[in-house]
Coordinates of C-alpha atoms in Angstrom, one line a residue:
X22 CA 38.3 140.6 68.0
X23 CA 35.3 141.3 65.7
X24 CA 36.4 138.8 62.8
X25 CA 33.7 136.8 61.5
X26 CA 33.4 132.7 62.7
X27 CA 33.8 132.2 58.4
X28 CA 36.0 129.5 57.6
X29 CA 36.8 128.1 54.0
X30 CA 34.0 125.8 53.5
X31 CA 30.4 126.5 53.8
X32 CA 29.3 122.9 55.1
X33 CA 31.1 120.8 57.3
X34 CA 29.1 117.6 58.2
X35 CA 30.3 115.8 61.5
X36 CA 30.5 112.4 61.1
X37 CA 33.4 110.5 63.3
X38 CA 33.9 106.5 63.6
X39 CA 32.9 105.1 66.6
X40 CA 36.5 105.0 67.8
X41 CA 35.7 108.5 69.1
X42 CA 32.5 108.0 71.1
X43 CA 30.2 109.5 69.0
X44 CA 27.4 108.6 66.6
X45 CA 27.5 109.8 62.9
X46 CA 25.7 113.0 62.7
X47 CA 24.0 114.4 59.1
X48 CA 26.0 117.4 57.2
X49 CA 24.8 120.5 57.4
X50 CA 24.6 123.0 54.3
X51 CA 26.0 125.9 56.4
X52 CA 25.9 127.0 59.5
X53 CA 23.4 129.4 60.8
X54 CA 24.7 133.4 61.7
X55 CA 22.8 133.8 64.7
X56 CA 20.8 131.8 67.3
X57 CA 23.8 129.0 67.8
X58 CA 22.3 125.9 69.6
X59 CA 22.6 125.6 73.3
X60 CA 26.0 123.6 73.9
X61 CA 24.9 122.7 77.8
X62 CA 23.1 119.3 76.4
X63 CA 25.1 116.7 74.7
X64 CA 23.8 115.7 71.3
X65 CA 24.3 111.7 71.4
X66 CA 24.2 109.5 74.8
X67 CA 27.7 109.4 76.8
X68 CA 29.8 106.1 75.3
X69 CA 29.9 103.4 77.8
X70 CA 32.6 103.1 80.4
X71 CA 34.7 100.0 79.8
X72 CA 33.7 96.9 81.6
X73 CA 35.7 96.3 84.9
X74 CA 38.7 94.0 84.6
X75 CA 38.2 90.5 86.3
X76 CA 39.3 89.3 90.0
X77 CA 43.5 90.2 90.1
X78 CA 43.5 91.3 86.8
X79 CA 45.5 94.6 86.5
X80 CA 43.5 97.0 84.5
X81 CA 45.6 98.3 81.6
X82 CA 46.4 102.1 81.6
X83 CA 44.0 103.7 78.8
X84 CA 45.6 106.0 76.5
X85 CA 44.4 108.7 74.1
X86 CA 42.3 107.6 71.3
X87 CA 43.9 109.2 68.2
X88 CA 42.6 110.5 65.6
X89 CA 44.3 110.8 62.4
X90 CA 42.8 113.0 59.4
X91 CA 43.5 114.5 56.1
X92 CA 42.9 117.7 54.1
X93 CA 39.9 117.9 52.5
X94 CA 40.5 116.7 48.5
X95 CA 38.3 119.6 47.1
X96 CA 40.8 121.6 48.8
X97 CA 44.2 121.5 47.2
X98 CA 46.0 123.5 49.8
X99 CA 45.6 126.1 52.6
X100 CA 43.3 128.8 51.8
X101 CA 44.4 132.4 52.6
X102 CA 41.7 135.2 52.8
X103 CA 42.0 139.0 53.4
X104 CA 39.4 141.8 53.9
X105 CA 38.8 144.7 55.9
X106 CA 37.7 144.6 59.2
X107 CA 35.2 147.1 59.3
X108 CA 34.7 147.8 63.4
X109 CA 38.5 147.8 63.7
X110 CA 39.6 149.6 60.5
X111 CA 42.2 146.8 59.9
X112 CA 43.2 144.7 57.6
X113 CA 42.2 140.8 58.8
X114 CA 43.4 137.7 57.0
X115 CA 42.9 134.3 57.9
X116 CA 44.8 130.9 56.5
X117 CA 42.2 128.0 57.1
X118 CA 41.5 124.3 56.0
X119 CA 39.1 121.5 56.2
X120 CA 40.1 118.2 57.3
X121 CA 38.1 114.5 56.4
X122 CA 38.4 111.3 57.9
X123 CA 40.0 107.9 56.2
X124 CA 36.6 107.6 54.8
X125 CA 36.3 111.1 53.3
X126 CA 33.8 112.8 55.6
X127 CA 34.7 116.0 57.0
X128 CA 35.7 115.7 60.5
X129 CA 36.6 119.5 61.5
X130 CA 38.5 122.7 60.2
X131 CA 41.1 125.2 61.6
X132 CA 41.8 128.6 60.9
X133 CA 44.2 131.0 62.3
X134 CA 43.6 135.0 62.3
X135 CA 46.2 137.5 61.5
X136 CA 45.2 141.4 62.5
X137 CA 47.6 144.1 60.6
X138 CA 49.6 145.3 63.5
X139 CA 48.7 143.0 66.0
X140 CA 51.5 140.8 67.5
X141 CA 48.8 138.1 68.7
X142 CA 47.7 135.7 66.2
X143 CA 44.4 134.1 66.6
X144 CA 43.7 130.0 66.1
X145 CA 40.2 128.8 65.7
X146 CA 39.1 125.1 65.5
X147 CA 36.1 124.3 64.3
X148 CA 35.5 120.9 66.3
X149 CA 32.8 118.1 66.3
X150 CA 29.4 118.0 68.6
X151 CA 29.4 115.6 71.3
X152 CA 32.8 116.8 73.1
X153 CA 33.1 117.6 76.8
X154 CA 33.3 121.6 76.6
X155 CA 34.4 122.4 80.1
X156 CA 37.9 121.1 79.9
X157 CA 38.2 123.1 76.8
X158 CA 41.2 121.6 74.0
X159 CA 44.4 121.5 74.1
X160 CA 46.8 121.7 70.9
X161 CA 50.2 121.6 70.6
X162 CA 52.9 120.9 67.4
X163 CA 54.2 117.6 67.5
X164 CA 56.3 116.9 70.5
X165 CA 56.0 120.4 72.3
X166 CA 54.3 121.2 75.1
X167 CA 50.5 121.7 74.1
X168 CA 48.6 124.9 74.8
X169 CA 45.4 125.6 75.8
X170 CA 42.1 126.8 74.1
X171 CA 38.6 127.0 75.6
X172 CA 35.2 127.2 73.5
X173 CA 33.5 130.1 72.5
X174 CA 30.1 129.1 71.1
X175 CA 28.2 126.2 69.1
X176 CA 26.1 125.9 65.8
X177 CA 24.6 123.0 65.1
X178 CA 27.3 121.5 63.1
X179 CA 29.7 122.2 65.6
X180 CA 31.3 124.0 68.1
X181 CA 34.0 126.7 68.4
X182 CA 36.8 126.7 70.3
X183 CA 40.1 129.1 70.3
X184 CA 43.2 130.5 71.5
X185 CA 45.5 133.8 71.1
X186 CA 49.1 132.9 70.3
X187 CA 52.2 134.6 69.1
X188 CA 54.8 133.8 66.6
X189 CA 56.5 131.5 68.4
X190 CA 53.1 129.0 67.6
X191 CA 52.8 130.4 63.9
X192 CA 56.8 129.3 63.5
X193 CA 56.2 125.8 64.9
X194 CA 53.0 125.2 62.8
X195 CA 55.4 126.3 59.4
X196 CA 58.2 124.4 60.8
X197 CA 56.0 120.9 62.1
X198 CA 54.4 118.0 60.9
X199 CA 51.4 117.9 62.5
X200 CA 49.2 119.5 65.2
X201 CA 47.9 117.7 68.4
X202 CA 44.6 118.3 69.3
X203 CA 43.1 116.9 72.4
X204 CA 39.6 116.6 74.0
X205 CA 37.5 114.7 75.8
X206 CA 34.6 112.8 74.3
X207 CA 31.2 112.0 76.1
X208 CA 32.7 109.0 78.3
X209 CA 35.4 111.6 79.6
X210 CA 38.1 109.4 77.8
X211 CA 40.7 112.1 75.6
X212 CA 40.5 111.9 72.1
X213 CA 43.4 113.4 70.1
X214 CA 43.1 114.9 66.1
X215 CA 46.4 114.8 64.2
X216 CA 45.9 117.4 62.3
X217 CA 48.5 117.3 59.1
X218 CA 50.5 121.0 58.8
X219 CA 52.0 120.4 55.4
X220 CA 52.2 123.6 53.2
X221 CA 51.0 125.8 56.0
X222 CA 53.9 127.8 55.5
X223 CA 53.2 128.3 52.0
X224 CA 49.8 129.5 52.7
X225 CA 50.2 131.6 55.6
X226 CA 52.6 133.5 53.7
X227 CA 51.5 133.5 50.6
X228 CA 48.8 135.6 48.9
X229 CA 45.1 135.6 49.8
X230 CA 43.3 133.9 46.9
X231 CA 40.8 135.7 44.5
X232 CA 36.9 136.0 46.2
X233 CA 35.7 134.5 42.8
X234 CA 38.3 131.1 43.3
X235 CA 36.8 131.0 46.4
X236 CA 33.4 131.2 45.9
X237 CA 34.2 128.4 43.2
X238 CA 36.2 126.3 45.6
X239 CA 32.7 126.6 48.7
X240 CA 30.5 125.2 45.8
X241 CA 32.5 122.4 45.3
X242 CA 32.8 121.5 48.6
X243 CA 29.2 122.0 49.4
X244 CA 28.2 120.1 46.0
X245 CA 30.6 117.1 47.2
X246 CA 29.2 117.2 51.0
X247 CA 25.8 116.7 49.4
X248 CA 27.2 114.1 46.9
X249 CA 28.1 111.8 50.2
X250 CA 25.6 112.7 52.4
X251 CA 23.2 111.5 49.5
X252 CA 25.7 108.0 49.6
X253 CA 25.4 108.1 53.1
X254 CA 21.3 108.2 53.2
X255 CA 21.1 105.3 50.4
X256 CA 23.4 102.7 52.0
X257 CA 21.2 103.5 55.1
X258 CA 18.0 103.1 53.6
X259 CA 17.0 106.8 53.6
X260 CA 13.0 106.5 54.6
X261 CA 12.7 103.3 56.6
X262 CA 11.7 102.8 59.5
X263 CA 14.8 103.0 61.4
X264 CA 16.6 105.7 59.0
X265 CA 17.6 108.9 61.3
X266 CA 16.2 112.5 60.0
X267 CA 18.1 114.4 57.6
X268 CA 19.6 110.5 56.6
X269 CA 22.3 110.8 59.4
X270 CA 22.7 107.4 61.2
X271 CA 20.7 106.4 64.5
X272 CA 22.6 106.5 67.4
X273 CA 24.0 103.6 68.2
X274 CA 22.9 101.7 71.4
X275 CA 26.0 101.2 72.9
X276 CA 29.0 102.5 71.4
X277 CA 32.0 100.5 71.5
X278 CA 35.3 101.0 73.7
X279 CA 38.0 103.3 72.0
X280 CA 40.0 101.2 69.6
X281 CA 44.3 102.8 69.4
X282 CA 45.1 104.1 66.1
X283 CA 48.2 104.0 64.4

């Protein structure tokens, strides 16, 4: 498939609590067309393994971390767009959105392609640095039995990663709550997104929105990015001596162990 890696947004900064093993990372305008970074090298140090339990104490069995984000505010529902494919000669449309943490920074974003006449369906996840890319995601709708996805290639303000579905998956993302989608962070421990699917259904099947809306919507989005990474560099002392370029946060020393979430 020749479709474009576009999404809705123009920026997505990845910035994740240390929950998931990783260290805040700055927010980038957009991401480059060509020459994506080399994914083989992580981008932070691996989190550190949890300390061993004491003498005939049972170790407890560790679960997923998970992760539980929200649409994007700028973005007031799922965005539908539709264009030509030119190398196919087919008419492409993808339904997308951007998702935030508690805090309000943008954590990752999902798309899912629809070719005129094709009975696959394409999803596309646009997930943090920092992940374990060999054992690929996995992503399922609430309770059912989760599917897998492998990645297809970084940027530097993320990576990636897909899967071809059918109907039966476009159904259950109209019909669900939320989608599951599980990785493995630096230490090797599986971190889980909930990703909520309200009014997917409406946007899926509803008309692609206007170029110009959309343009408008990408500058606000990109004009509230640089609104909080500007926040972000002044309660971290942007240009002291231990501020981290581009005013993302230094890497912590020693991450702490995965805390559950609700």
């Amino acid at each position: 498939m020749s479709a474009s890696f576009r999404l809705s947004s123009c920026a997505l900064g990845l910035v994740l609590s240390a929950a998931v093993g990783l260290s805040p990372i700055a927010a980038f305008a957009q991401a480059p067309a060509q020459r994506p970074a080399t994914p083989a090298r992580p981008a932070t140090p691996p989190a550190q393994q949890p300390a061993a339990p004491a003498q005939g104490q049972a170790a407890a069995p560790a679960g997923p971390t998970v992760v539980q984000v929200k649409p994007e505010p700028s973005q007031t529902s799922w965005t539908k767009v539709c264009g030509k494919d030119q190398g196919a000669n087919k008419e492409i449309c993808y339904t997308t959105r951007d998702f935030v943490s508690d805090q309000g920074q943008p954590v990752l974003a999902v798309a899912v392609y629809d070719v005129k006449g094709d009975p696959n369906k394409i999803v596309r996840f646009l997930m943090p640095l920092g992940l374990l890319l060999q054992p690929g995601i996995r992503f399922g709708v609430d309770t059912a039995q989760p599917t897998g996805g492998r990645y297809a290639i970084c940027f530097p303000n993320g990576c990636f990663a897909e899967a071809q579905v059918k109907d039966d998956m476009i159904n259950a993302m109209k019909k669900g709550t939320n989608m599951n989608v599980s990785v493995q962070n630096q230490g090797g421990r599986e971190v889980s997104f909930s990703i909520p699917l309200a009014d997917f259904a409406k946007g899926f099947d509803g008309a692609p929105i206007d170029p110009k809306v959309l343009e408008e919507q990408q500058k606000q989005l990109q004009d509230e990015l640089a609104k909080r990474q500007e926040e972000l560099r002044q309660r971290l002392g942007a240009g002291g001596a231990n501020a981290a370029p581009g005013g993302a946060a230094p890497a912590p020393g020693a991450a702490p162990a995965p805390a559950p979430k609700p």
